[in-house]
Structures are given as structure tokens and as C-alpha cells.
Short mmCIF file of C-alpha atoms in Angstrom, two decimals:
data_model
loop_
_atom_site.label_atom_id
_atom_site.label_comp_id
_atom_site.label_asym_id
_atom_site.label_seq_id
_atom_site.Cartn_x
_atom_site.Cartn_y
_atom_site.Cartn_z
CA MET A 176 78.58 122.91 130.28
CA GLU A 177 80.14 120.89 127.56
CA ASP A 178 81.52 122.63 124.54
CA PRO A 179 79.42 121.36 121.65
CA THR A 180 82.24 121.94 119.22
CA SER A 181 84.78 119.80 121.00
CA GLU A 182 85.77 116.57 119.27
CA ASP A 183 85.01 113.28 120.86
CA GLU A 184 87.78 110.75 120.44
CA GLY A 185 86.02 107.47 121.04
CA MET A 186 83.69 105.69 118.65
CA SER A 187 80.85 105.27 121.06
CA TYR A 188 78.85 108.05 122.44
CA ASP A 189 76.67 108.39 125.40
CA ASP A 190 72.99 109.09 124.80
CA ALA A 191 72.86 110.94 128.01
CA SER A 192 75.64 113.26 127.00
CA VAL A 193 73.80 114.24 123.85
CA LEU A 194 70.63 114.99 125.70
CA SER A 195 72.44 116.96 128.31
CA VAL A 196 74.07 119.26 125.87
CA ALA A 197 72.48 122.60 126.05
CA VAL A 198 71.46 123.97 122.75
CA GLU A 199 73.33 127.13 122.20
CA ASP A 200 71.54 129.51 120.01
CA SER A 201 74.22 131.75 118.73
CA PRO A 202 75.14 132.65 115.18
CA ARG A 203 78.27 130.61 115.53
CA ALA A 204 76.35 127.55 116.66
CA ARG A 205 73.82 127.91 113.88
CA ALA A 206 76.62 128.21 111.33
CA ARG A 207 78.15 125.05 112.70
CA GLN A 208 74.87 123.20 112.37
CA LEU A 209 74.55 124.41 108.82
CA GLN A 210 78.01 123.10 108.07
CA LEU A 211 77.10 119.74 109.57
CA ARG A 212 74.03 119.51 107.44
CA GLN A 213 76.06 120.33 104.36
CA ASN A 214 78.54 117.64 105.29
CA TYR A 215 75.75 115.16 105.67
CA ARG A 216 74.32 115.97 102.29
CA LYS A 217 77.72 115.60 100.77
CA LEU A 218 78.17 112.25 102.45
CA ILE A 219 74.79 111.03 101.30
CA ASP A 220 75.43 112.09 97.73
CA GLU A 221 78.84 110.50 97.75
CA THR A 222 77.45 107.27 99.09
CA GLN A 223 74.73 107.23 96.47
CA LEU A 224 77.20 107.86 93.71
CA ASN A 225 79.58 105.16 94.72
CA LYS A 226 77.10 102.57 95.79
CA GLU A 227 78.31 100.02 93.18
CA GLU A 228 81.78 100.26 94.58
CA LEU A 229 80.67 100.24 98.19
CA VAL A 230 78.66 97.05 98.00
CA LYS A 231 81.59 95.07 96.66
CA PRO A 232 82.63 92.47 99.19
CA ASP A 233 86.19 93.71 99.33
CA SER A 234 85.37 97.36 99.78
CA ASN A 235 85.61 99.11 103.14
CA GLY A 236 84.12 102.32 101.86
CA LEU A 237 80.77 101.78 103.46
CA MET A 238 82.25 101.31 106.89
CA GLU A 239 84.29 104.44 106.44
CA ASN A 240 81.28 106.47 105.49
CA ILE A 241 79.35 105.21 108.45
CA ALA A 242 82.21 106.24 110.69
CA LYS A 243 82.15 109.69 109.11
CA ALA A 244 78.44 110.00 109.71
CA HIS A 245 78.94 108.91 113.26
CA GLN A 246 81.42 111.72 113.81
CA LEU A 247 79.04 114.24 112.33
CA PHE A 248 76.18 113.06 114.44
CA LYS A 249 78.02 113.72 117.63
CA GLU A 250 77.70 117.41 117.00
CA VAL A 251 74.19 117.45 115.72
CA ASN A 252 71.77 119.06 118.12
CA GLU A 253 68.78 119.93 116.06
CA THR A 254 66.17 118.02 114.15
CA ARG A 255 67.19 118.89 110.64
CA GLY A 256 70.61 117.46 111.19
CA ALA A 257 69.14 114.41 112.84
CA ALA A 258 66.81 113.92 109.91
CA LEU A 259 69.72 113.95 107.52
CA ASP A 260 71.51 111.47 109.69
CA SER A 261 68.51 109.17 109.48
CA LYS A 262 68.49 109.53 105.77
CA PHE A 263 72.06 108.52 105.57
CA MET A 264 71.57 105.58 107.89
CA THR A 265 68.70 104.28 105.81
CA LEU A 266 70.90 104.42 102.75
CA ALA A 267 73.78 102.77 104.55
CA VAL A 268 71.58 100.02 105.86
CA THR A 269 70.23 99.23 102.38
CA LEU A 270 73.72 99.06 101.00
CA GLY A 271 74.81 96.99 103.92
CA ALA A 272 72.10 94.48 103.19
CA GLN A 273 73.16 94.24 99.56
CA LYS A 274 76.71 93.78 100.63
CA THR A 275 75.70 91.00 102.95
CA ASN A 276 73.92 89.31 100.10
CA LEU A 277 77.05 89.32 98.05
CA LEU A 278 79.18 88.04 100.84
CA GLN A 279 77.11 85.07 101.77
CA THR A 280 77.72 81.79 99.95
CA ASP A 281 75.02 80.96 97.47
CA LEU A 282 72.62 83.41 98.82
CA VAL A 283 72.42 84.60 95.25
CA ALA A 284 71.03 81.19 94.58
CA PHE A 285 70.15 80.22 91.10
CA GLN A 286 66.44 79.82 90.64
CA PRO A 287 65.55 78.31 87.29
CA ASP A 288 62.21 80.10 87.20
CA GLU A 289 63.82 83.44 87.78
CA PHE A 290 66.34 82.74 85.03
CA ILE A 291 63.63 81.72 82.61
CA ALA A 292 61.58 84.79 83.39
CA LYS A 293 64.54 86.99 82.64
CA LEU A 294 65.07 85.19 79.35
CA VAL A 295 61.50 85.94 78.36
CA THR A 296 62.15 89.61 78.96
CA CYS A 297 65.40 89.36 77.07
CA MET A 298 63.49 88.06 74.06
CA GLY A 299 61.05 90.89 74.30
CA GLY A 300 58.26 88.69 75.57
CA THR A 301 55.74 89.05 78.32
CA VAL A 302 54.31 86.82 80.97
CA SER A 303 50.78 87.26 82.15
CA GLU A 304 49.89 87.87 85.78
CA GLU A 305 48.78 84.33 86.44
CA LYS A 306 51.93 83.02 84.73
CA ASP A 307 49.89 80.93 82.34
CA GLU A 308 50.16 83.11 79.28
CA ILE A 309 53.67 83.37 77.98
CA ASP A 310 53.92 85.52 74.93
CA ILE A 311 57.22 85.43 73.11
CA PRO A 312 57.37 87.45 69.91
CA GLU A 313 58.05 85.64 66.65
CA ASN A 314 61.57 86.93 66.45
CA GLY A 315 62.25 86.24 70.10
CA TRP A 316 64.26 83.04 69.78
CA ASN A 317 66.22 84.49 66.89
CA VAL A 318 67.10 87.47 69.06
CA LEU A 319 68.21 85.20 71.85
CA GLY A 320 70.31 83.20 69.44
CA GLN A 321 72.04 86.32 68.22
CA LYS A 322 72.65 87.58 71.72
CA THR A 323 74.12 84.32 72.88
CA ALA A 324 76.28 83.83 69.81
CA THR A 325 79.14 85.71 71.41
CA TYR A 326 79.19 83.34 74.34
CA PHE A 327 80.09 80.46 72.13
CA THR A 328 83.79 80.06 71.71
CA SER A 329 83.35 78.25 68.46
CA LEU A 330 80.79 78.81 65.76
CA THR A 331 81.52 76.76 62.70
CA PRO A 332 80.09 77.43 59.28
CA ALA A 333 78.98 74.52 57.19
CA LEU A 334 79.26 74.05 53.49
CA HIS A 335 76.02 74.05 51.55
CA PRO A 336 76.90 73.29 47.95
CA LEU A 337 74.60 75.02 45.54
CA LEU A 338 73.81 71.90 43.59
CA GLY A 339 73.59 69.76 46.69
CA ALA A 340 76.22 67.65 48.33
CA PHE A 341 77.35 64.58 46.50
CA GLU A 342 78.70 63.08 49.66
CA ALA A 343 75.97 61.39 51.56
CA ILE A 344 74.94 62.42 55.00
CA GLU A 345 72.72 59.40 55.24
CA SER A 346 73.41 56.16 53.42
CA GLY A 347 70.09 56.41 51.56
CA LYS A 348 71.30 59.46 49.71
CA THR A 349 74.61 57.83 48.80
CA ASN A 350 72.85 55.04 47.01
CA ARG A 351 70.76 57.37 44.92
CA GLN A 352 73.73 59.52 43.95
CA ALA A 353 75.94 56.52 43.39
CA THR A 354 73.52 54.80 41.05
CA GLN A 355 73.07 57.99 39.09
CA ARG A 356 76.78 58.39 38.70
CA ASN A 357 77.16 54.77 37.73
CA LYS A 358 74.54 55.09 35.03
CA GLU A 359 76.35 57.98 33.43
CA LYS A 360 79.59 56.09 33.58
CA GLU A 361 77.92 53.15 31.92
CA THR A 362 76.61 55.30 29.12
CA ALA A 363 79.97 56.86 28.46
CA ALA A 364 81.68 53.50 28.57
CA LYS A 365 79.32 51.95 26.11
CA VAL A 366 80.00 54.66 23.57
CA GLN A 367 83.39 53.12 23.07
CA LEU A 368 82.17 49.61 22.39
CA PRO A 369 80.34 50.09 19.09
CA LYS A 370 83.07 52.32 17.77
CA GLU A 371 85.53 49.51 18.21
CA LEU A 372 83.48 47.50 15.78
CA THR A 373 83.15 44.66 18.24
CA ASN A 374 79.99 43.03 19.48
CA TYR A 375 77.51 45.06 21.26
CA LYS A 376 75.11 42.47 22.55
CA ASP A 377 75.00 43.68 26.19
CA ASP A 378 73.94 47.17 25.25
CA LYS A 379 70.36 46.38 24.57
CA LYS A 380 69.14 48.04 27.73
CA GLU A 381 70.57 51.43 26.89
CA ALA A 382 69.85 51.73 23.19
CA THR A 383 66.54 50.47 22.02
CA PRO A 384 66.37 50.17 18.28
CA GLU A 385 63.49 52.63 18.32
CA GLU A 386 65.61 55.35 19.82
CA ILE A 387 68.33 54.84 17.24
CA GLU A 388 65.71 54.74 14.54
CA ARG A 389 64.32 58.02 15.79
CA VAL A 390 67.71 59.69 15.67
CA LEU A 391 68.29 58.42 12.17
CA HIS A 392 64.91 59.71 11.13
CA ILE A 393 65.70 63.14 12.52
CA ILE A 394 69.01 63.29 10.72
CA ASN A 395 67.45 62.25 7.45
CA THR A 396 64.69 64.81 7.82
CA PHE A 397 67.15 67.62 8.41
CA TYR A 398 69.31 66.47 5.56
CA LYS A 399 66.38 66.40 3.20
CA ASP A 400 65.55 70.01 4.01
CA ASP A 401 69.14 71.10 3.86
CA PRO A 402 71.50 68.68 2.15
CA SER A 403 74.62 69.81 3.89
CA PRO A 404 76.52 68.04 6.58
CA ILE A 405 75.21 68.72 10.05
CA ASP A 406 77.61 69.87 12.69
CA TYR A 407 78.24 66.97 15.05
CA PHE A 408 78.02 68.92 18.26
CA GLU A 409 75.04 70.95 17.26
CA LEU A 410 73.33 67.71 16.54
CA VAL A 411 74.08 65.82 19.70
CA VAL A 412 74.13 68.51 22.34
CA ASN A 413 70.94 69.02 24.27
CA PRO A 414 71.42 72.28 26.20
CA GLU A 415 68.85 71.17 28.72
CA SER A 416 70.26 67.81 29.60
CA TYR A 417 73.80 66.56 29.84
CA GLY A 418 72.59 63.02 30.17
CA HIS A 419 70.59 63.17 27.01
CA THR A 420 73.53 64.67 25.17
CA ILE A 421 75.56 61.61 26.07
CA GLU A 422 72.76 59.38 24.92
CA ASN A 423 72.71 61.14 21.59
CA ILE A 424 76.41 60.60 21.13
CA PHE A 425 75.82 56.98 21.91
CA HIS A 426 72.96 56.54 19.47
CA LEU A 427 74.88 58.27 16.76
CA ALA A 428 77.72 55.88 17.32
CA PHE A 429 75.42 53.01 16.50
CA LEU A 430 74.34 54.65 13.32
CA VAL A 431 77.93 55.04 12.28
CA LYS A 432 78.71 51.46 13.15
CA ASP A 433 75.82 50.28 11.05
CA GLY A 434 76.96 52.43 8.21
CA LEU A 435 73.80 54.51 8.16
CA VAL A 436 75.53 57.73 8.94
CA LYS A 437 79.03 59.01 8.47
CA ILE A 438 81.07 61.40 10.51
CA PHE A 439 84.02 63.24 9.09
CA LEU A 440 85.92 66.44 9.58
CA ASN A 441 84.94 69.33 7.36
CA GLU A 442 87.25 71.98 5.92
CA ASN A 443 87.20 73.80 9.26
CA GLY A 444 88.28 70.74 11.11
CA LEU A 445 84.94 70.35 12.80
CA PRO A 446 83.21 66.99 12.91
CA VAL A 447 80.08 66.85 10.78
CA VAL A 448 77.44 64.24 10.25
CA GLU A 449 75.90 63.09 7.01
CA PRO A 450 73.49 60.28 6.34
CA VAL A 451 74.79 57.59 4.09
CA ASN A 452 72.56 57.07 1.11
CA ILE A 453 72.19 53.33 0.84
CA ARG A 454 70.70 53.50 -2.63
CA SER A 455 73.28 55.52 -4.46
CA ASP A 456 76.44 54.26 -2.85
CA ASP A 457 78.20 51.01 -3.31
CA ILE A 458 77.46 49.91 0.20
CA SER A 459 75.41 46.78 0.20
CA PRO A 460 73.09 46.35 3.17
CA ARG A 461 75.28 43.61 4.56
CA LYS A 462 76.09 42.63 8.06
CA LYS A 463 78.29 44.67 10.25
CA GLY A 464 81.98 44.64 9.59
CA LYS A 465 81.70 44.07 5.87
CA LYS A 466 82.34 47.59 4.74
CA ALA A 467 85.99 46.99 4.06
CA LYS A 468 85.94 49.50 1.20
CA LYS A 469 85.06 52.42 3.41
CA ALA A 470 87.58 53.81 5.82
CA ASN A 471 87.14 52.20 9.18
CA ASN A 472 88.27 54.44 11.96
CA GLN A 473 88.11 53.91 15.64
CA VAL A 474 87.21 57.07 17.46
CA ILE A 475 86.48 57.58 21.09
CA VAL A 476 84.34 60.51 21.91
CA SER A 477 84.21 61.79 25.42
CA LEU A 478 82.37 64.77 26.73
CA SER A 479 82.75 66.09 30.24
CA MET A 480 80.18 68.34 31.76
CA ASP A 481 82.53 71.30 31.53
CA GLU A 482 83.10 70.62 27.88
CA TRP A 483 79.37 70.33 27.41
CA TYR A 484 78.93 73.78 28.93
CA SER A 485 81.70 75.18 26.73
CA ILE A 486 80.01 73.85 23.63
CA ILE A 487 76.69 75.33 24.65
CA ASP A 488 78.43 78.67 25.03
CA ALA A 489 80.45 78.43 21.84
CA TYR A 490 77.52 77.41 19.67
CA GLN A 491 75.12 79.60 21.64
CA LEU A 492 72.75 76.72 22.09
CA LYS A 493 71.32 77.90 25.38
CA GLY A 494 67.58 78.14 25.25
CA LYS A 495 67.48 76.77 21.73
CA GLN A 496 65.59 73.65 20.84
CA PRO A 497 67.89 70.68 20.51
CA TYR A 498 68.13 68.90 17.17
CA ILE A 499 67.20 65.70 18.88
CA PRO A 500 64.41 66.39 21.33
CA SER A 501 64.65 64.49 24.58
CA PRO A 502 62.42 61.47 24.84
CA GLY A 503 59.19 62.30 26.48
CA ASN A 504 58.85 65.64 24.70
CA MET B 267 89.63 50.56 36.48
CA SER B 268 90.10 50.60 40.24
CA SER B 269 93.55 49.49 41.18
CA SER B 270 94.01 47.35 44.19
CA GLN B 271 97.50 48.64 44.73
CA ARG B 272 98.13 49.77 48.22
CA ASN B 273 100.96 52.21 47.71
CA PHE B 274 100.90 55.57 49.36
CA ASP B 275 100.56 57.30 46.06
CA LYS B 276 101.08 60.96 46.92
CA ALA B 277 98.68 62.28 44.33
CA GLU B 278 96.00 59.90 45.45
CA ILE B 279 96.53 60.82 49.09
CA ASP B 280 96.15 64.49 48.20
CA ARG B 281 92.94 63.74 46.45
CA LYS B 282 91.67 61.80 49.44
CA VAL B 283 92.62 64.64 51.75
CA ASN B 284 90.63 67.07 49.67
CA ASP B 285 87.69 64.73 49.73
CA VAL B 286 87.87 64.42 53.50
CA VAL B 287 88.02 68.21 53.87
CA HIS B 288 84.99 68.43 51.64
CA LEU B 289 83.23 65.72 53.59
CA MET B 290 83.89 67.35 56.94
CA LEU B 291 82.59 70.71 55.81
CA ILE B 292 79.41 69.18 54.52
CA TRP B 293 79.02 66.88 57.51
CA GLU B 294 79.15 70.02 59.65
CA GLN B 295 75.69 70.90 58.29
CA ARG B 296 74.17 68.44 60.70
CA LYS B 297 76.64 69.11 63.49
CA ILE B 298 76.80 65.43 64.20
CA PRO B 299 80.32 64.33 65.11
CA ILE B 300 81.81 62.18 62.36
CA LYS B 301 83.31 58.81 63.15
CA ARG B 302 86.39 57.22 61.70
CA ALA B 303 84.21 54.55 60.17
CA ASP B 304 82.17 57.19 58.33
CA ILE B 305 85.27 58.77 56.87
CA ASN B 306 86.59 55.41 55.76
CA LYS B 307 83.30 54.41 54.23
CA HIS B 308 82.57 57.58 52.29
CA VAL B 309 86.01 58.69 51.22
CA LEU B 310 89.00 56.61 52.11
CA LYS B 311 87.66 53.20 51.18
CA GLU B 312 90.65 51.22 50.00
CA TYR B 313 92.95 53.82 51.50
CA ARG B 314 91.71 53.38 55.03
CA HIS B 315 95.10 52.19 56.14
CA ALA B 316 96.37 55.71 55.43
CA PHE B 317 93.80 57.16 57.81
CA ASN B 318 96.20 58.75 60.26
CA ASP B 319 98.33 60.38 57.61
CA VAL B 320 95.31 61.66 55.73
CA MET B 321 93.77 63.11 58.88
CA LYS B 322 96.95 64.91 59.81
CA ILE B 323 97.10 66.66 56.46
CA THR B 324 93.35 67.26 56.53
CA ASP B 325 93.68 69.05 59.84
CA LYS B 326 96.47 71.24 58.47
CA LYS B 327 94.44 72.13 55.42
CA LEU B 328 91.33 72.92 57.42
CA GLN B 329 93.34 75.17 59.68
CA LYS B 330 95.22 76.98 56.96
CA VAL B 331 92.40 77.44 54.53
CA PHE B 332 89.29 77.65 56.70
CA GLY B 333 90.52 78.50 60.14
CA LEU B 334 88.88 75.38 61.49
CA LYS B 335 90.52 72.83 63.69
CA LEU B 336 89.87 69.12 63.64
CA LEU B 337 89.19 67.89 67.12
CA GLU B 338 88.89 64.33 68.26
CA ILE B 339 86.56 64.02 71.21
CA GLY B 340 85.47 61.11 73.28
CA GLU B 341 87.27 57.91 73.93
CA GLY B 342 87.08 54.23 73.35
CA GLY B 343 84.06 53.26 71.35
CA LYS B 344 82.59 56.72 71.53
CA ARG B 345 85.16 58.65 69.60
CA ALA B 346 84.48 61.11 66.83
CA TYR B 347 85.65 64.27 65.15
CA ILE B 348 84.24 67.75 65.23
CA LEU B 349 85.30 71.04 63.71
CA VAL B 350 86.14 73.89 65.99
CA ASN B 351 86.57 77.50 64.92
CA MET B 352 90.07 78.74 65.59
CA LEU B 353 89.28 82.38 65.02
CA GLU B 354 88.15 84.76 67.69
CA HIS B 355 84.72 86.26 67.43
CA SER B 356 84.95 89.41 65.45
CA GLU B 357 82.27 92.03 65.17
CA THR B 358 81.39 90.79 61.74
CA GLN B 359 80.72 87.34 63.09
CA GLN B 360 78.26 88.82 65.52
CA MET B 361 76.50 90.58 62.72
CA MET B 362 76.30 87.52 60.55
CA ASN B 363 72.92 85.99 60.53
CA TRP B 364 73.49 82.35 61.31
CA ASN B 365 70.30 80.77 60.16
CA ASP B 366 70.07 78.42 63.08
CA ASN B 367 69.86 81.22 65.61
CA PRO B 368 66.68 80.08 67.32
CA LYS B 369 68.10 76.60 67.89
CA ARG B 370 71.26 78.13 69.23
CA GLY B 371 69.21 80.28 71.58
CA LEU B 372 67.42 77.23 72.87
CA LEU B 373 70.63 75.26 73.18
CA PHE B 374 72.24 78.03 75.16
CA THR B 375 69.24 78.25 77.43
CA VAL B 376 69.39 74.54 78.07
CA LEU B 377 73.13 74.53 78.73
CA SER B 378 72.81 77.49 81.07
CA LEU B 379 69.99 75.89 83.02
CA ILE B 380 71.94 72.72 83.50
CA PHE B 381 75.21 74.32 84.46
CA MET B 382 73.74 76.87 86.84
CA SER B 383 71.75 74.15 88.52
CA GLY B 384 74.91 72.27 89.38
CA ASN B 385 75.79 70.56 86.10
CA SER B 386 72.80 68.28 86.01
CA MET B 387 69.04 68.42 86.15
CA THR B 388 66.43 65.75 86.44
CA ASP B 389 64.05 65.67 83.53
CA GLY B 390 61.16 66.70 85.74
CA THR B 391 62.84 69.90 86.89
CA PHE B 392 64.20 70.51 83.42
CA TRP B 393 60.91 70.44 81.56
CA ASN B 394 59.19 72.29 84.34
CA ALA B 395 61.59 75.15 83.95
CA LEU B 396 61.13 75.24 80.20
CA LYS B 397 57.41 75.68 80.67
CA GLY B 398 58.18 79.24 81.62
CA LEU B 399 59.34 79.78 78.05
CA GLY B 400 56.17 78.42 76.56
CA ILE B 401 57.78 75.09 75.84
CA GLU B 402 55.75 72.04 76.64
CA LYS B 403 57.35 68.64 76.42
CA ASP B 404 54.56 67.02 74.47
CA LYS B 405 53.04 69.94 72.61
CA PRO B 406 54.23 71.15 69.19
CA HIS B 407 56.04 74.45 69.47
CA PRO B 408 55.45 77.24 66.93
CA GLU B 409 59.17 77.79 66.45
CA PHE B 410 60.75 74.41 67.14
CA GLY B 411 58.06 71.92 66.34
CA ASP B 412 58.75 68.74 68.22
CA VAL B 413 60.85 70.20 71.04
CA LYS B 414 61.14 66.90 72.85
CA LYS B 415 62.72 65.36 69.77
CA LEU B 416 64.96 68.35 69.24
CA ILE B 417 66.31 68.27 72.75
CA THR B 418 66.37 64.58 73.55
CA GLN B 419 67.44 63.38 70.12
CA GLU B 420 69.03 66.01 67.96
CA PHE B 421 71.02 67.76 70.69
CA VAL B 422 72.08 64.39 72.04
CA ARG B 423 73.13 63.12 68.62
CA GLN B 424 75.14 66.26 68.16
CA TRP B 425 76.83 65.57 71.49
CA TYR B 426 75.64 68.85 72.96
CA LEU B 427 73.61 67.05 75.58
CA GLU B 428 73.89 63.83 77.44
CA ILE B 429 70.85 62.20 78.90
CA VAL B 430 71.53 59.49 81.42
CA LYS B 431 69.00 57.12 82.81
CA LEU B 432 69.09 57.03 86.57
CA PRO B 433 69.36 53.54 88.00
CA ASN B 434 66.75 52.04 90.28
CA CYS B 435 64.06 54.50 89.38
CA ASP B 436 60.55 53.47 88.69
CA PRO B 437 59.01 55.27 86.78
CA PRO B 438 62.27 55.91 84.89
CA GLN B 439 64.01 59.18 85.59
CA TYR B 440 66.63 60.85 83.51
CA GLU B 441 69.46 63.19 84.20
CA TYR B 442 70.27 65.95 81.71
CA LYS B 443 73.94 66.88 81.44
CA TRP B 444 76.28 68.69 79.12
CA GLY B 445 77.56 66.64 76.20
CA LEU B 446 81.20 66.52 75.18
CA ARG B 447 80.68 68.91 72.28
CA ALA B 448 79.24 71.58 74.55
CA TYR B 449 82.50 71.79 76.47
CA HIS B 450 84.34 72.59 73.27
CA GLU B 451 81.97 75.14 71.84
CA THR B 452 81.41 77.19 74.93
CA SER B 453 82.62 77.20 78.51
CA LYS B 454 81.18 77.40 82.00
CA MET B 455 82.76 80.80 82.41
CA LYS B 456 81.07 82.08 79.27
CA ILE B 457 77.71 80.85 80.51
CA LEU B 458 78.37 82.59 83.79
CA GLU B 459 79.16 85.81 81.98
CA PHE B 460 75.90 85.60 80.10
CA VAL B 461 73.83 84.88 83.18
CA THR B 462 75.56 87.64 85.10
CA SER B 463 74.78 90.17 82.41
CA LEU B 464 71.21 88.89 82.11
CA TYR B 465 70.67 89.38 85.82
CA ASP B 466 72.47 92.69 85.68
CA LYS B 467 74.77 91.66 88.48
CA SER B 468 78.06 93.35 89.05
CA SER B 469 80.35 90.38 88.77
CA VAL B 470 80.45 86.69 87.92
CA MET B 471 81.72 86.12 91.41
CA VAL B 472 78.26 86.56 92.89
CA TRP B 473 77.54 83.00 91.84
CA LYS B 474 79.94 81.54 94.33
CA SER B 475 79.78 77.83 93.65
CA GLN B 476 79.28 78.13 89.90
CA TYR B 477 82.19 80.53 89.76
CA GLN B 478 84.43 78.04 91.54
CA ASP B 479 83.26 75.37 89.14
CA ALA B 480 84.00 77.55 86.13
CA LEU B 481 87.42 78.45 87.48
CA GLU B 482 88.24 74.77 87.89
CA GLU B 483 87.29 74.13 84.30
CA GLN B 484 89.41 77.03 83.14
CA ARG B 485 92.41 75.72 85.03
CA LYS B 486 92.02 72.30 83.49
CA THR B 487 91.88 73.51 79.94
CA ILE B 488 94.82 75.87 80.07
#
């Protein structure tokens, strides 16, 4: 009779030899069987625990565990042990199949549909049974964008200027911006011409006589109510519009050139404006350039946008009605 | 007022450099690569002969001040500049809410599809796959609107995608491939990492051929 506890050296075993082993029913034998079962359970648990490691293509762990189980099985002579062995084998076979999958070239083939389906899940969406209703939540694409952001090696921020970009992205925009800038330049440039007491014949398009008339009228009205010189900047600055401010400067320049208004520095060194009373003074309503008696000064006034802002702050003009209301008010 | 002198006036060059930096940052809004001609037209103008010098200093400034690198991509007639972020992704970047997230999500999906399918897809297969995301080629999409335009025009203009017409095909067939810009803003390996994590696989190596492909790309860029 074979000794059931003797070790078998070879890897293979003979079915016949297992069947021919007589089942000894002694306390020692039962204890041995118990030990075997415990070993099996340990092996199964271990295999379960390490399954990630075991399925890796370069791992031999699975083979080793199978060898261990094989050794155990040689001694098993009752059903409970055999059942455990089966359990282990089932586990090993499953892992083996997974391992095979990983080993084979392209067997983890990329299926676009599968990929897409997983994306839907990733976005928190659902797909109906018949695959015709795909429901992606409103935030789904945003979520996907955030998740994939880390897989970009370069995310560049762009500049979004608060007041809009002056540089054109499309040529259409350049033209609009360019013409606007050119107009302002024109206005500023023309301010210098009348002050130089030279001809002004090409300025007709910017300063219609009516506009200049209107400004004169406003100045006279204010002066009538309060016969004191008006502060130059308070007069010309329109806190709502830089462009209109420049126009006011321009119109005022005409009035000075024509001798209808005078600008001088008051005791504080600030420029002030006063209408010239044609009646009382010795100025005859003659043509331009004939006021030799009065001091003729050439002054160039320039006002940048920053300076315009500073003046608004200094005089606290913000929100106040401008002396000269913008045309169209 | 404008002088026609052609000296390399240092102050003027500095001003031009600043303008180019400004231009590039704003141009980045559209993500369309900027051509030399554009830079000359909008900023350099009479200083276009100083182009190379200006661009060198511009690159330095962009790097030092904004952490962005000027990259020239393409060759021959199809050459343009893009900005590339030099800084590594930090946690804060992940948290930042880039307002074009949905488009980025779609772009990434498209790039992944193409790469994983062997670097190119025919338009039939491509659009068929997208159906699974509720995207129909000719139907307006609630999030993206005209998806066909977005993918075939905007992404192409931004050099993220390249769509090539296949010869001798009637009716015409197109091939969808990665554009030059895509190679600089992400990598095949990164896509593989994403797909691997999406599928909950243990390693990027499970995608044998794609992995080899990504490795090749890595070797070339290093």
C-alpha cells in the first residue's frame, strides 16, 4: 500500500495511482487532509489578491501557483479537497486567459465603438438599449475637456484685452479700427492749423460753421449768467466722450482765431475762456489776421486719453453734464 | 511723419518686438498659426527686413515673461508660428476653467480616435464612430452647433487636423489625420495614457502596435 504522505518527485501523476490509494481513516490522515485544505484556501486567496501581478505578461507567478496546487492535489483523497482544487483551477484558468489576452499582439484591438461608449460613460451619459438614444448631460463635454486637459503637453492662454484688441484678427476689423484712429489723428492735427493763423480751407468737413456757432452760443450764454472767465478744461472736456472733447478743443480754436473768444491764463495759471465783446472793444469785425493790436500767440493744445482721464478726475467731471453737450443730445 | 529710413533703430525695434508679442498673444485667441506675412503686414510693415532679429527677441520675451515658446512649424509654403507652453502642468492649471473645454474634449476625442485607429481614418468610419456620441455630421449639435464645420474647417485651420482627399475615389473619400499642431500640443504616448486609463487597463503596453508607434515618436522628439 502506498504511503499517502510520501512526496512525489515528478510533475505528472498517474490517475490510476490516485484511485488506487486506499483512503486511510485515521486521525493523522484527517489532520493531513485538513492541512491540505487550508493550504488550498491560502493559495486561492493569495492568487486572488495578486491577480493584477499574475496576469502581467512577464510574471511567472501564475505558473508557480499552479505547480503548488498540483503538489497539493497529489495528496488529496477526499471530495472537499478536490472541490477546493477545482476552485483554484477555475481561478487559474480565468487568469490564464487574461494573461493570454495581454500576450497576444493586438488582441486588445482598438474598437472605435467601444472607445466611444466608454467616453459616453466618462461624461456621465447613458446609451439606450437599442443604441439609438444617446444622452449626454449638458456638462458632459466640459467634463471631458477638463479630464483631458492634463493629457495636453501645452495649453496656451490667449490675451483678451478688456476693451477689445486693436490688432486685427481679420482684415475687416483692421480697416474699421484704422479709420477710427485716423479720424482722431486728423482732428488733433487740424487743431494746430487754425492756431497758426494760416488758412484753414480744407477743414470744412470737420467743423461746420453751425457747430462753431453752437459752441459760441453756449459760451455766451454761460458768460451772461456768470460773467467770469470759464475754465478751459471744464468747458471742453466731455466726460462721456474723448472724441467729442477733442472736437470741442478744435471748435474753440476757431473761435479764438476769429477773435470771438479769448483764452488766457488766470492768476492760478489755469487757462480760462472769455467771450470777446465785439461791441465794447476796439476790435473791428474785420477779416482774419487783422487784429495786430491784440497779442497773437500760437499755442498747440494736445490732449491724450490719459490726460483726459486725469482731468476728469481732477475736476471731478465724471457723471456731470458737459458744458458743451455732444451733438445729437 | 513716417520716416522712410531703414536703420535698425534700437528703440523702434523694441517697440516692434512689443507689438509682435502683443499680436501673438491676441492671435492665440483663434489658435490659428500666424504666418510671417501676417506679422509683417500688421506690425513690422516697413521694418520687415528686420524680421529675423525681431522674432528672436520676441521669442526671448515670450519665454521670459509669459513662459511661452515661439515655435515655427511646417515647411516651405506652409510655414507658420504657434505658441507652446513651456511650463509643466501644475495642479492649478488643472483647476483652471479654460472656457473652451468642450471643444478641447471633442478635439481630444477626435485625435484619440485617429491615432488609435492607426493614425488615419476614412471619413466614413470617422463620422460613424462619432454617431455614438450623439454627433451627426449634418445635424446641428446642442453643444457645438455645426460640428462638420468645426471639425473640417476650424480644426483644420488651426492645424490640429489634416484632411486629405484620397485619389481615384468616386464619390470622393477623405482621410482624417493629425495636423502638425496636434503633435506639438499633445503626444501619442499621452493619448495612449488617456485611453489606457479610460479602459481601466493595467498598462499602456496592452496596445501593442500603438505603443510601438508612440515609442517611436518619443524617440524622435528626444
